mmCIF file of C-alpha atoms in Angstrom:
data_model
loop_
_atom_site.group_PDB
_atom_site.id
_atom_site.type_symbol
_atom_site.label_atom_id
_atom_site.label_comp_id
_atom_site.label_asym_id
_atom_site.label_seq_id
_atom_site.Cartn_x
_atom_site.Cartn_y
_atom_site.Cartn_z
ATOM 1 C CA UNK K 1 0.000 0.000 0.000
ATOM 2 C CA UNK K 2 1.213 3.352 -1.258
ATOM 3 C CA UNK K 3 2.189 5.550 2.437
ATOM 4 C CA UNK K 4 0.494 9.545 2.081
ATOM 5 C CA UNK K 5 3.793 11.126 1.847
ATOM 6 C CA UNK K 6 4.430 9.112 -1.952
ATOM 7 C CA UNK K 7 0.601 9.557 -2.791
ATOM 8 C CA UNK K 8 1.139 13.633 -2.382
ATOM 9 C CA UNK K 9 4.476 13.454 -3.609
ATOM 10 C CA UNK K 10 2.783 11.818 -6.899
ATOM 11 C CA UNK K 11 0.159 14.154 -6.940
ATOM 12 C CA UNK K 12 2.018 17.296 -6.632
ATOM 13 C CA UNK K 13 4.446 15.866 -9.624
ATOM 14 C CA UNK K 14 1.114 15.368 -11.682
ATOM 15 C CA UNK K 15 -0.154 18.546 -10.486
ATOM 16 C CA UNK K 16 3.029 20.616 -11.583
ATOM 17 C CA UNK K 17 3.169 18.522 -14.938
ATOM 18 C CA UNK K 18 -0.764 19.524 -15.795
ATOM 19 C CA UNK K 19 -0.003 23.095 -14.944
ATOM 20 C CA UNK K 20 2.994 22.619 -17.595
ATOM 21 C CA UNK K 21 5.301 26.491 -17.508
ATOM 22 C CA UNK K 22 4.124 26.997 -21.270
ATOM 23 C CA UNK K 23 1.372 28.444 -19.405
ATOM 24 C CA UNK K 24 3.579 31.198 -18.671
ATOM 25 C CA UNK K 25 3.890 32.323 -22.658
ATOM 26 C CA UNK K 26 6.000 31.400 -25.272
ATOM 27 C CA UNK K 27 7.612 34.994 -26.072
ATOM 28 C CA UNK K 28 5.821 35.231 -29.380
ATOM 29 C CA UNK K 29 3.348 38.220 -28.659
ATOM 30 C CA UNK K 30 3.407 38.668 -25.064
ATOM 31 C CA UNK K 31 4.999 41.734 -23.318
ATOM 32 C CA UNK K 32 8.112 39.878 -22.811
ATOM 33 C CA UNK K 33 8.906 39.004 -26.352
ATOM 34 C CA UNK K 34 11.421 41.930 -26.865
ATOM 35 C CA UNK K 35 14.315 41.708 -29.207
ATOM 36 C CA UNK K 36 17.685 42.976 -30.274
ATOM 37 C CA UNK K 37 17.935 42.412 -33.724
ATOM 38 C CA UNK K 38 21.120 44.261 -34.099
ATOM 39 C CA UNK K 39 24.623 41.514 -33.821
ATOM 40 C CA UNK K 40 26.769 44.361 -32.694
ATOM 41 C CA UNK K 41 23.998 45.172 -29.921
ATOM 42 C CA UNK K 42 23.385 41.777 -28.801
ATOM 43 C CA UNK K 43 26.680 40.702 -29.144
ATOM 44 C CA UNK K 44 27.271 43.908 -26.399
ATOM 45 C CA UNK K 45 24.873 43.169 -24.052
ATOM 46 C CA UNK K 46 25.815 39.696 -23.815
ATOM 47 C CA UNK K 47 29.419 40.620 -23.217
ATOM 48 C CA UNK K 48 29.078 42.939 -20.583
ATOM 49 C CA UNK K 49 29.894 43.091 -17.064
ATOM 50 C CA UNK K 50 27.149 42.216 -14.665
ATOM 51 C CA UNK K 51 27.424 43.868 -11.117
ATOM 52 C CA UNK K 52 23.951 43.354 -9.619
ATOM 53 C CA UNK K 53 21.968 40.194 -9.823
ATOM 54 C CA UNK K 54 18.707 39.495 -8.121
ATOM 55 C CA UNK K 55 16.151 36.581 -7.805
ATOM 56 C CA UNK K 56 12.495 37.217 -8.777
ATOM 57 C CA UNK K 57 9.121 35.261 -8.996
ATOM 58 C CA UNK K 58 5.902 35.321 -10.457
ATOM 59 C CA UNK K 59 2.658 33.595 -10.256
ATOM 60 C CA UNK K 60 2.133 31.336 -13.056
ATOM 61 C CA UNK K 61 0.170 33.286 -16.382
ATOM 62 C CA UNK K 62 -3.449 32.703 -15.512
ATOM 63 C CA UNK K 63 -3.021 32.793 -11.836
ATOM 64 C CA UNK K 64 -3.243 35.510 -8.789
ATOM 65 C CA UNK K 65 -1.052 33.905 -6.209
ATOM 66 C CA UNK K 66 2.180 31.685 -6.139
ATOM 67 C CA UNK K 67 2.200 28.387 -4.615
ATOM 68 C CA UNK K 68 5.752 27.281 -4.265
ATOM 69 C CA UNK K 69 7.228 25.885 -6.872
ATOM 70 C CA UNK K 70 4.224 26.542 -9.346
ATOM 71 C CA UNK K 71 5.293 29.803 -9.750
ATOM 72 C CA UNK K 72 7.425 31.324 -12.871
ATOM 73 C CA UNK K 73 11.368 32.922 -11.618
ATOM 74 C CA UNK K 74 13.981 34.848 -13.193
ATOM 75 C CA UNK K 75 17.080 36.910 -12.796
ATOM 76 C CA UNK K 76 17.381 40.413 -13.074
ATOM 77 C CA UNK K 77 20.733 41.562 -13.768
ATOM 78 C CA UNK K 78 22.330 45.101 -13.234
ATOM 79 C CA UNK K 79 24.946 45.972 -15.858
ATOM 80 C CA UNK K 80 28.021 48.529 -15.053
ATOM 81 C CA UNK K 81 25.411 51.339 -17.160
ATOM 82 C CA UNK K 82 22.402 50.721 -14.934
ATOM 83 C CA UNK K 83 20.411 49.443 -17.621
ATOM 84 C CA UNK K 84 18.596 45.714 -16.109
ATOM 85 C CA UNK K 85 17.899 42.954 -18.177
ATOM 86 C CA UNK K 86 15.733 39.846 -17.168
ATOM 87 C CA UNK K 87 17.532 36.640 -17.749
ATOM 88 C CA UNK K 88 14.787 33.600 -17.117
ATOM 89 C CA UNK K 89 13.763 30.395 -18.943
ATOM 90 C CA UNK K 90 10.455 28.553 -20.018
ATOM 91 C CA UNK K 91 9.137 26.319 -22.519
ATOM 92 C CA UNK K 92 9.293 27.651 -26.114
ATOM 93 C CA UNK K 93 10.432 30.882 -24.857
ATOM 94 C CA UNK K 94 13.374 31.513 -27.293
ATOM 95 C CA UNK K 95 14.622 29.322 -30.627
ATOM 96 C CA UNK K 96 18.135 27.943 -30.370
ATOM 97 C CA UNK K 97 17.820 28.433 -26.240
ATOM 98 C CA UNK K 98 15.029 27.887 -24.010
ATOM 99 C CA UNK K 99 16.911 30.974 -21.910
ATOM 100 C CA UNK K 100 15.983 34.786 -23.133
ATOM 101 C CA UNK K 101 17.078 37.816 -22.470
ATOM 102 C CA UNK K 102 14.711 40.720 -22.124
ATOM 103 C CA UNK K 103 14.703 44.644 -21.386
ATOM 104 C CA UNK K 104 14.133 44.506 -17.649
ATOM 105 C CA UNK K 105 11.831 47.646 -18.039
ATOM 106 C CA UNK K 106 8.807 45.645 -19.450
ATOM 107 C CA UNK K 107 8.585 43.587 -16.300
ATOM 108 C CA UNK K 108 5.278 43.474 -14.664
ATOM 109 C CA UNK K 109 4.423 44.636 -11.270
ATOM 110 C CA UNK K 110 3.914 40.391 -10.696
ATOM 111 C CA UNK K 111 7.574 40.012 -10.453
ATOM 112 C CA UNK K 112 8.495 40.085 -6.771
ATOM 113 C CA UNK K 113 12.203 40.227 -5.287
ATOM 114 C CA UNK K 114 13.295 37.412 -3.392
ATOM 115 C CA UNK K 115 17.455 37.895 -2.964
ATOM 116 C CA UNK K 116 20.357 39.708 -4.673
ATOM 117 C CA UNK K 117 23.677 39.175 -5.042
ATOM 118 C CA UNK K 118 26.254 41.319 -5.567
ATOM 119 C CA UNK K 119 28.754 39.916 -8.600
ATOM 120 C CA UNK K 120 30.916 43.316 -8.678
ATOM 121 C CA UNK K 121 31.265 42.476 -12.602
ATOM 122 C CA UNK K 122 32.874 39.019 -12.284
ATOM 123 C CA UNK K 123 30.058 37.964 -14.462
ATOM 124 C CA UNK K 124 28.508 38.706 -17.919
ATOM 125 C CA UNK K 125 25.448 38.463 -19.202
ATOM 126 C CA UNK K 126 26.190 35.481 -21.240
ATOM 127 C CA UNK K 127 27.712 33.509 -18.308
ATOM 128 C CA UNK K 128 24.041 33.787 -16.695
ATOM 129 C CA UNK K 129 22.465 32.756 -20.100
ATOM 130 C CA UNK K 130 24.871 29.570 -19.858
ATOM 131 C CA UNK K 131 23.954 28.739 -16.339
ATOM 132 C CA UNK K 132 20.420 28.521 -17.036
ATOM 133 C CA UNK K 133 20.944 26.448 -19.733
ATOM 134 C CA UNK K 134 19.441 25.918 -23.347
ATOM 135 C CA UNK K 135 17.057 23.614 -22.775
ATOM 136 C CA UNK K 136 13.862 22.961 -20.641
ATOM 137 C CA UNK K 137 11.954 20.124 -18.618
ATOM 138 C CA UNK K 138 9.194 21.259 -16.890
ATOM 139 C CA UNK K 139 10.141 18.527 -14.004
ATOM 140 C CA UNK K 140 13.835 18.313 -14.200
ATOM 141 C CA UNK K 141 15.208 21.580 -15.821
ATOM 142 C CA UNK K 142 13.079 24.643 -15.162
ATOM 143 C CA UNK K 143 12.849 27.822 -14.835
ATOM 144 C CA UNK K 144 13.806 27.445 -10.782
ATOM 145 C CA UNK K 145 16.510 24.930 -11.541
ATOM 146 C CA UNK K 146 18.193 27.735 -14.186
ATOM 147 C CA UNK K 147 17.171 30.738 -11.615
ATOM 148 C CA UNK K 148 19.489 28.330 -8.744
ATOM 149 C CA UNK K 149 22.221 28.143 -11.161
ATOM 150 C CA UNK K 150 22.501 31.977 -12.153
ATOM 151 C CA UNK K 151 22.755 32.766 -8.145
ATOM 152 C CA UNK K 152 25.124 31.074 -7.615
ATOM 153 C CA UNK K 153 28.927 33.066 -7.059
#
């Protein structure tokens, strides 16, 4: 006989499956589906220096409140000219990488600050793109997992 801990364990893994992050948007048409289409730009912004990173979450597209882990994060990182750029993955959110980049300005007032760390410019931008990694699984490769791996030092 199956003990309650498994039998919630199993239903919270169906439960976050069902809810699936896609819910969140795909970054065609939705206010975070900015773009640099400039190389020279891009190429800039993923080269420079980050100083300032911190953790944020959101409640899942269609929902008003987080419940632990169904819940969307990202990082928001400070670059040596102020300007703050989200960094933060999700299924079908970019096309060679499941990790995007977006002007931190179009952020809604869902996002809510957890922690920041200071990286002094040990970092760039591309070295948080890498640690959140190309590709997503909604179970085993997330948008949490890749939010863990950008904070860390």
């Amino acid at each position: 006989m199956m003990s309650f801990k498994t039998a919630l364990g199993l239903l919270f893994l169906a439960m976050l499956a069902m809810v699936d992050e896609s819910s969140q948007g795909n970054g065609k048409g939705n206010s975070y589906s900015y773009d640099l289409s400039n190389m020279s730009d891009l190429r800039k912004l993923y080269n420079s220096k980050v100083f300032m990173a911190e953790l944020f979450t959101r409640p899942l597209e269609g929902m008003s409140i987080q419940l632990g882990p169904l819940s969307h994060s990202g990082v928001r990182v400070t670059l040596e000219d102020g300007t703050k750029w989200l960094v933060h993955k999700g299924k079908d959110y970019g096309i060679s990488s499941q990790t995007v980049v977006v002007d931190g300005r179009h952020m809604s007032s869902n996002w809510k600050f957890k922690k920041q760390y200071n990286f002094q410019g040990s970092k760039t931008v591309s070295d948080f793109v890498h640690a959140a990694g190309a590709n997503y699984n909604v179970l085993l490769d997330n948008c949490h997992n890749g939010s863990r791996r950008m904070m860390k030092n």
